[in-house]
Each structure stands twice: as structure tokens, then as C-alpha cells.
Amino acid sequence: MIVKICGMKTEEAALAAEAAGADLLGFIFYKGSRRYVAPEIVKEISTGIRHSKRVGVFVDAPLSEVNEIAEFCSLDYVQLHGHEDEAYARRVARPVIKAYRYGDNFNADEAGHYPAEIILLDSFVKGEAGGTGMTFAWQEASREVASLGKPLLVAGGISEENLSEVAETFHPYGVDVSGSLEEQGEKSVRLITSFLREAERWRG
């Protein structure tokens, strides 16, 4: 099971996450998020990243902007967290991670046919875009995604305390974690390291 740590904003946190074994590092380019980070900062952080893959998270952004930032920041993946259709996704210049929100008309069959390498399943909170940090009906959702046919990342309220429940319920390709690794709104090196140590139990 791989681990994606999302909402990276500083070099210190990104390097600590990589050193502790994070597979994917997520950078949010949606200006409506408190975790937004400017492309110039991500480019600077990226120069020190050697092994972890860089994921840019976008919400209904113009396609040209997405591809320009992906090139500028040397992103490995583009994560689409809005209402981007299939035609849009096919024109993204990087492999796509498509995020769906469970409870917002999620359909596993449609997700399976979406032109994305990885599907991310998050919680749905009406009126809020992107990730919300809330858990959702995991048991119910796990039955729906059983036929997905694509690698699945599970997001939404995941922490060191409930990681084993997520792993045993979904047997996912990976998990996406963010808010539980923060103290006073910023990523904590201590919490990142502790979470990844716990995640080692579920690798391979």
C-alpha cells in the first residue's frame, strides 16, 4: 500500500516525508484551499525531491494552466479534483489521478472508464470543493469500488489511528492523508514520520 501525503507547503515537510518513505507528495494549486501553494514555491521544493513522485492537485482549472504548471514544476501526476470531463482529462500532459467524492453521485463503472491511471475516493461535503478531511461510509463504498478495475487511493479523514481500518476495509492501492498530519494548520514532521512508520505495516 502506497502513501500520498497531500497539502505539502514547505521544503522541510516534503523532505521529511520523502525520507520517511512517502510515495507521492501532493501540492495544491487550488487557490480556494488554505493549503494552496504557488508554483514557484513548488518548483523550488521539487529540486530537492529525489524519489517521491510529485502530484499537482487542481479543481476545475483551465487546461492550459494545468499543463503549464505541470511542466514548470516537473509534476509526475495531475490530480483532478473538480468536475473535469473525460475529454479534458485526455488532454492533460501528465498521468491523471481522478478524484471522486463518495456521496456526490459516485459511480464505480463511470470511474473505471475515466481516462485516469489512478482513482481517488474522498468524502463529499455539500458546498465544499476538494478534500474535506471527513471520513465517509467506508464499508458501503468498499463494496461499490470492488469492481473498479483501477488502482484506488482512499482519502478523507485518514489518520494513524484509523489506518488499519482503511487497509482492512478497502485493501487499497494506497491512502491519501493530509489533515491528521498537521499541527496548528501546518504539516508536522513528527506526525508525518509517525504515520509513515505505521504505514510500513501495510506495505507489500
mmCIF file of C-alpha atoms in Angstrom:
data_model
loop_
_atom_site.group_PDB
_atom_site.id
_atom_site.type_symbol
_atom_site.label_atom_id
_atom_site.label_comp_id
_atom_site.label_asym_id
_atom_site.label_seq_id
_atom_site.Cartn_x
_atom_site.Cartn_y
_atom_site.Cartn_z
ATOM 1 C CA MET A 1 0.000 0.000 0.000
ATOM 2 C CA ILE A 2 1.474 3.306 -1.069
ATOM 3 C CA VAL A 3 1.125 6.596 0.796
ATOM 4 C CA LYS A 4 0.350 10.001 -0.669
ATOM 5 C CA ILE A 5 0.804 12.944 1.642
ATOM 6 C CA CYS A 6 -1.167 15.890 0.361
ATOM 7 C CA GLY A 7 -1.067 19.602 1.041
ATOM 8 C CA MET A 8 2.703 19.976 1.174
ATOM 9 C CA LYS A 9 3.746 23.605 1.507
ATOM 10 C CA THR A 10 7.303 23.592 2.791
ATOM 11 C CA GLU A 11 10.604 22.048 1.832
ATOM 12 C CA GLU A 12 11.116 20.809 5.378
ATOM 13 C CA ALA A 13 7.876 18.813 5.353
ATOM 14 C CA ALA A 14 8.409 17.491 1.819
ATOM 15 C CA LEU A 15 11.930 16.285 2.501
ATOM 16 C CA ALA A 16 10.871 14.710 5.799
ATOM 17 C CA ALA A 17 8.014 12.897 4.066
ATOM 18 C CA GLU A 18 10.308 11.599 1.351
ATOM 19 C CA ALA A 19 12.914 10.474 3.875
ATOM 20 C CA ALA A 20 10.218 8.631 5.832
ATOM 21 C CA GLY A 21 9.047 6.804 2.713
ATOM 22 C CA ALA A 22 6.167 8.780 1.195
ATOM 23 C CA ASP A 23 5.470 7.582 -2.342
ATOM 24 C CA LEU A 24 3.540 10.610 -3.543
ATOM 25 C CA LEU A 25 3.673 14.243 -2.418
ATOM 26 C CA GLY A 26 0.637 16.374 -3.205
ATOM 27 C CA PHE A 27 0.776 20.113 -3.890
ATOM 28 C CA ILE A 28 -2.498 22.025 -4.065
ATOM 29 C CA PHE A 29 -2.856 24.604 -6.810
ATOM 30 C CA TYR A 30 -6.455 25.463 -5.966
ATOM 31 C CA LYS A 31 -6.465 28.995 -4.601
ATOM 32 C CA GLY A 32 -9.619 28.375 -2.602
ATOM 33 C CA SER A 33 -7.736 25.978 -0.331
ATOM 34 C CA ARG A 34 -5.830 27.032 2.761
ATOM 35 C CA ARG A 35 -3.178 24.589 1.572
ATOM 36 C CA TYR A 36 -2.667 26.418 -1.731
ATOM 37 C CA VAL A 37 0.965 26.763 -2.675
ATOM 38 C CA ALA A 38 2.351 28.871 -5.504
ATOM 39 C CA PRO A 39 4.026 27.105 -8.448
ATOM 40 C CA GLU A 40 7.264 28.993 -7.810
ATOM 41 C CA ILE A 41 7.493 27.506 -4.320
ATOM 42 C CA VAL A 42 6.693 24.003 -5.555
ATOM 43 C CA LYS A 43 9.384 24.296 -8.202
ATOM 44 C CA GLU A 44 11.885 25.220 -5.505
ATOM 45 C CA ILE A 45 10.772 22.367 -3.234
ATOM 46 C CA SER A 46 10.872 19.924 -6.144
ATOM 47 C CA THR A 47 14.567 20.456 -6.743
ATOM 48 C CA GLY A 48 15.314 18.602 -3.518
ATOM 49 C CA ILE A 49 12.941 15.684 -4.130
ATOM 50 C CA ARG A 50 14.698 12.574 -5.438
ATOM 51 C CA HIS A 51 12.370 9.592 -5.082
ATOM 52 C CA SER A 52 8.823 10.616 -4.190
ATOM 53 C CA LYS A 53 6.513 11.435 -7.089
ATOM 54 C CA ARG A 54 5.060 14.942 -7.278
ATOM 55 C CA VAL A 55 1.316 15.374 -7.687
ATOM 56 C CA GLY A 56 -0.345 18.652 -8.556
ATOM 57 C CA VAL A 57 -3.929 18.972 -7.339
ATOM 58 C CA PHE A 58 -6.316 21.112 -9.402
ATOM 59 C CA VAL A 59 -10.023 21.957 -9.170
ATOM 60 C CA ASP A 60 -11.716 22.947 -12.434
ATOM 61 C CA ALA A 61 -8.681 24.934 -13.584
ATOM 62 C CA PRO A 62 -8.161 25.958 -17.223
ATOM 63 C CA LEU A 63 -6.421 23.117 -19.056
ATOM 64 C CA SER A 64 -3.640 25.368 -20.332
ATOM 65 C CA GLU A 65 -2.873 26.458 -16.776
ATOM 66 C CA VAL A 66 -2.729 22.843 -15.568
ATOM 67 C CA ASN A 67 -0.300 21.787 -18.276
ATOM 68 C CA GLU A 68 1.877 24.871 -17.828
ATOM 69 C CA ILE A 69 2.198 24.298 -14.081
ATOM 70 C CA ALA A 70 2.833 20.578 -14.600
ATOM 71 C CA GLU A 71 5.747 21.404 -16.882
ATOM 72 C CA PHE A 72 7.066 24.260 -14.752
ATOM 73 C CA CYS A 73 7.037 22.213 -11.530
ATOM 74 C CA SER A 74 8.097 18.892 -13.125
ATOM 75 C CA LEU A 75 4.995 17.167 -11.818
ATOM 76 C CA ASP A 76 4.695 13.404 -12.201
ATOM 77 C CA TYR A 77 0.892 13.321 -11.890
ATOM 78 C CA VAL A 78 -2.009 15.727 -12.200
ATOM 79 C CA GLN A 79 -4.873 15.134 -9.789
ATOM 80 C CA LEU A 80 -8.233 16.431 -10.957
ATOM 81 C CA HIS A 81 -10.486 17.174 -8.019
ATOM 82 C CA GLY A 82 -13.287 19.066 -9.735
ATOM 83 C CA HIS A 83 -15.813 18.345 -12.461
ATOM 84 C CA GLU A 84 -13.345 17.805 -15.311
ATOM 85 C CA ASP A 85 -14.807 15.591 -18.047
ATOM 86 C CA GLU A 86 -13.103 12.788 -19.966
ATOM 87 C CA ALA A 87 -12.180 14.990 -22.936
ATOM 88 C CA TYR A 88 -10.406 17.373 -20.570
ATOM 89 C CA ALA A 89 -8.515 14.543 -18.854
ATOM 90 C CA ARG A 90 -7.275 13.159 -22.175
ATOM 91 C CA ARG A 91 -5.575 16.487 -22.897
ATOM 92 C CA VAL A 92 -3.717 16.661 -19.596
ATOM 93 C CA ALA A 93 0.005 16.305 -20.296
ATOM 94 C CA ARG A 94 0.681 14.077 -17.278
ATOM 95 C CA PRO A 95 -0.836 10.829 -15.984
ATOM 96 C CA VAL A 96 -4.101 11.649 -14.246
ATOM 97 C CA ILE A 97 -5.370 10.831 -10.794
ATOM 98 C CA LYS A 98 -9.114 11.465 -10.826
ATOM 99 C CA ALA A 99 -10.742 12.273 -7.508
ATOM 100 C CA TYR A 100 -14.347 11.384 -6.806
ATOM 101 C CA ARG A 101 -16.328 12.292 -3.742
ATOM 102 C CA TYR A 102 -18.383 9.480 -2.292
ATOM 103 C CA GLY A 103 -21.975 10.635 -1.942
ATOM 104 C CA ASP A 104 -21.762 13.058 -4.878
ATOM 105 C CA ASN A 105 -23.282 10.709 -7.464
ATOM 106 C CA PHE A 106 -20.194 8.483 -7.437
ATOM 107 C CA ASN A 107 -20.481 5.670 -9.949
ATOM 108 C CA ALA A 108 -17.785 2.980 -9.924
ATOM 109 C CA ASP A 109 -18.465 1.978 -13.527
ATOM 110 C CA GLU A 110 -18.013 5.555 -14.765
ATOM 111 C CA ALA A 111 -14.885 5.950 -12.669
ATOM 112 C CA GLY A 112 -13.479 2.750 -14.119
ATOM 113 C CA HIS A 113 -13.842 4.129 -17.638
ATOM 114 C CA TYR A 114 -12.465 7.590 -16.865
ATOM 115 C CA PRO A 115 -9.057 8.164 -18.573
ATOM 116 C CA ALA A 116 -7.068 8.140 -15.335
ATOM 117 C CA GLU A 117 -4.312 5.870 -14.099
ATOM 118 C CA ILE A 118 -5.487 6.076 -10.504
ATOM 119 C CA ILE A 119 -8.870 6.757 -8.921
ATOM 120 C CA LEU A 120 -9.025 8.645 -5.627
ATOM 121 C CA LEU A 121 -12.120 8.359 -3.468
ATOM 122 C CA ASP A 122 -12.761 11.136 -0.957
ATOM 123 C CA SER A 123 -15.665 12.259 1.184
ATOM 124 C CA PHE A 124 -18.387 14.615 -0.004
ATOM 125 C CA VAL A 125 -19.451 17.720 1.867
ATOM 126 C CA LYS A 126 -22.043 19.826 0.058
ATOM 127 C CA GLY A 127 -20.748 23.241 -0.922
ATOM 128 C CA GLU A 128 -17.080 22.423 -0.403
ATOM 129 C CA ALA A 129 -14.593 21.719 -3.192
ATOM 130 C CA GLY A 130 -11.654 19.365 -2.984
ATOM 131 C CA GLY A 131 -10.770 17.293 0.034
ATOM 132 C CA THR A 132 -12.669 17.882 3.239
ATOM 133 C CA GLY A 133 -10.809 15.772 5.781
ATOM 134 C CA MET A 134 -14.002 13.920 6.648
ATOM 135 C CA THR A 135 -14.432 10.161 6.629
ATOM 136 C CA PHE A 136 -17.344 8.552 4.747
ATOM 137 C CA ALA A 137 -19.267 5.285 4.601
ATOM 138 C CA TRP A 138 -16.245 3.053 4.121
ATOM 139 C CA GLN A 139 -17.997 -0.306 4.291
ATOM 140 C CA GLU A 140 -20.629 0.725 1.752
ATOM 141 C CA ALA A 141 -18.057 2.367 -0.509
ATOM 142 C CA SER A 142 -15.717 -0.623 -0.405
ATOM 143 C CA ARG A 143 -18.449 -2.809 -1.877
ATOM 144 C CA GLU A 144 -19.049 -0.322 -4.691
ATOM 145 C CA VAL A 145 -15.388 0.009 -5.673
ATOM 146 C CA ALA A 146 -14.738 -3.727 -5.627
ATOM 147 C CA SER A 147 -15.321 -3.834 -9.398
ATOM 148 C CA LEU A 148 -13.453 -0.609 -10.168
ATOM 149 C CA GLY A 149 -10.628 -2.272 -12.088
ATOM 150 C CA LYS A 150 -8.147 0.536 -11.391
ATOM 151 C CA PRO A 151 -5.744 1.382 -8.572
ATOM 152 C CA LEU A 152 -7.628 3.100 -5.744
ATOM 153 C CA LEU A 153 -6.403 5.761 -3.362
ATOM 154 C CA VAL A 154 -8.635 6.308 -0.350
ATOM 155 C CA ALA A 155 -8.731 9.798 1.163
ATOM 156 C CA GLY A 156 -10.741 11.674 3.740
ATOM 157 C CA GLY A 157 -10.062 11.787 7.446
ATOM 158 C CA ILE A 158 -7.354 9.129 7.395
ATOM 159 C CA SER A 159 -5.047 9.105 10.402
ATOM 160 C CA GLU A 160 -2.613 6.841 12.177
ATOM 161 C CA GLU A 161 -5.492 5.722 14.382
ATOM 162 C CA ASN A 162 -7.812 4.526 11.615
ATOM 163 C CA LEU A 163 -5.226 3.435 9.025
ATOM 164 C CA SER A 164 -5.633 -0.242 9.814
ATOM 165 C CA GLU A 165 -9.415 0.041 9.373
ATOM 166 C CA VAL A 166 -8.968 1.641 5.942
ATOM 167 C CA ALA A 167 -6.463 -1.004 4.899
ATOM 168 C CA GLU A 168 -8.617 -3.907 6.056
ATOM 169 C CA THR A 169 -11.821 -2.458 4.591
ATOM 170 C CA PHE A 170 -10.605 -1.445 1.130
ATOM 171 C CA HIS A 171 -7.292 -3.262 0.615
ATOM 172 C CA PRO A 172 -6.464 -0.161 -1.451
ATOM 173 C CA TYR A 173 -3.580 0.600 -3.751
ATOM 174 C CA GLY A 174 -2.841 3.464 -1.390
ATOM 175 C CA VAL A 175 -4.072 6.110 1.008
ATOM 176 C CA ASP A 176 -4.070 9.891 0.766
ATOM 177 C CA VAL A 177 -3.548 11.693 4.052
ATOM 178 C CA SER A 178 -3.276 15.346 4.958
ATOM 179 C CA GLY A 179 -5.101 16.993 7.861
ATOM 180 C CA SER A 180 -4.188 14.437 10.519
ATOM 181 C CA LEU A 181 -0.525 15.245 9.918
ATOM 182 C CA GLU A 182 -0.910 18.903 10.802
ATOM 183 C CA GLU A 183 -0.434 20.930 13.956
ATOM 184 C CA GLN A 184 -1.845 24.450 14.012
ATOM 185 C CA GLY A 185 -2.607 24.146 10.317
ATOM 186 C CA GLU A 186 0.878 23.175 9.198
ATOM 187 C CA LYS A 187 2.421 19.793 8.410
ATOM 188 C CA SER A 188 4.273 18.304 11.351
ATOM 189 C CA VAL A 189 7.477 16.397 10.676
ATOM 190 C CA ARG A 190 6.844 14.391 13.831
ATOM 191 C CA LEU A 191 3.344 13.339 12.731
ATOM 192 C CA ILE A 192 4.456 12.606 9.155
ATOM 193 C CA THR A 193 7.248 10.350 10.381
ATOM 194 C CA SER A 194 4.993 8.573 12.853
ATOM 195 C CA PHE A 195 2.267 7.972 10.244
ATOM 196 C CA LEU A 196 4.677 6.543 7.699
ATOM 197 C CA ARG A 197 6.186 4.275 10.334
ATOM 198 C CA GLU A 198 2.700 2.884 10.995
ATOM 199 C CA ALA A 199 2.033 2.573 7.247
ATOM 200 C CA GLU A 200 5.072 0.319 6.869
ATOM 201 C CA ARG A 201 2.955 -2.476 8.366
ATOM 202 C CA TRP A 202 0.733 -2.384 5.307
ATOM 203 C CA ARG A 203 3.294 -2.198 2.555
ATOM 204 C CA GLY A 204 3.983 -5.012 0.128
#
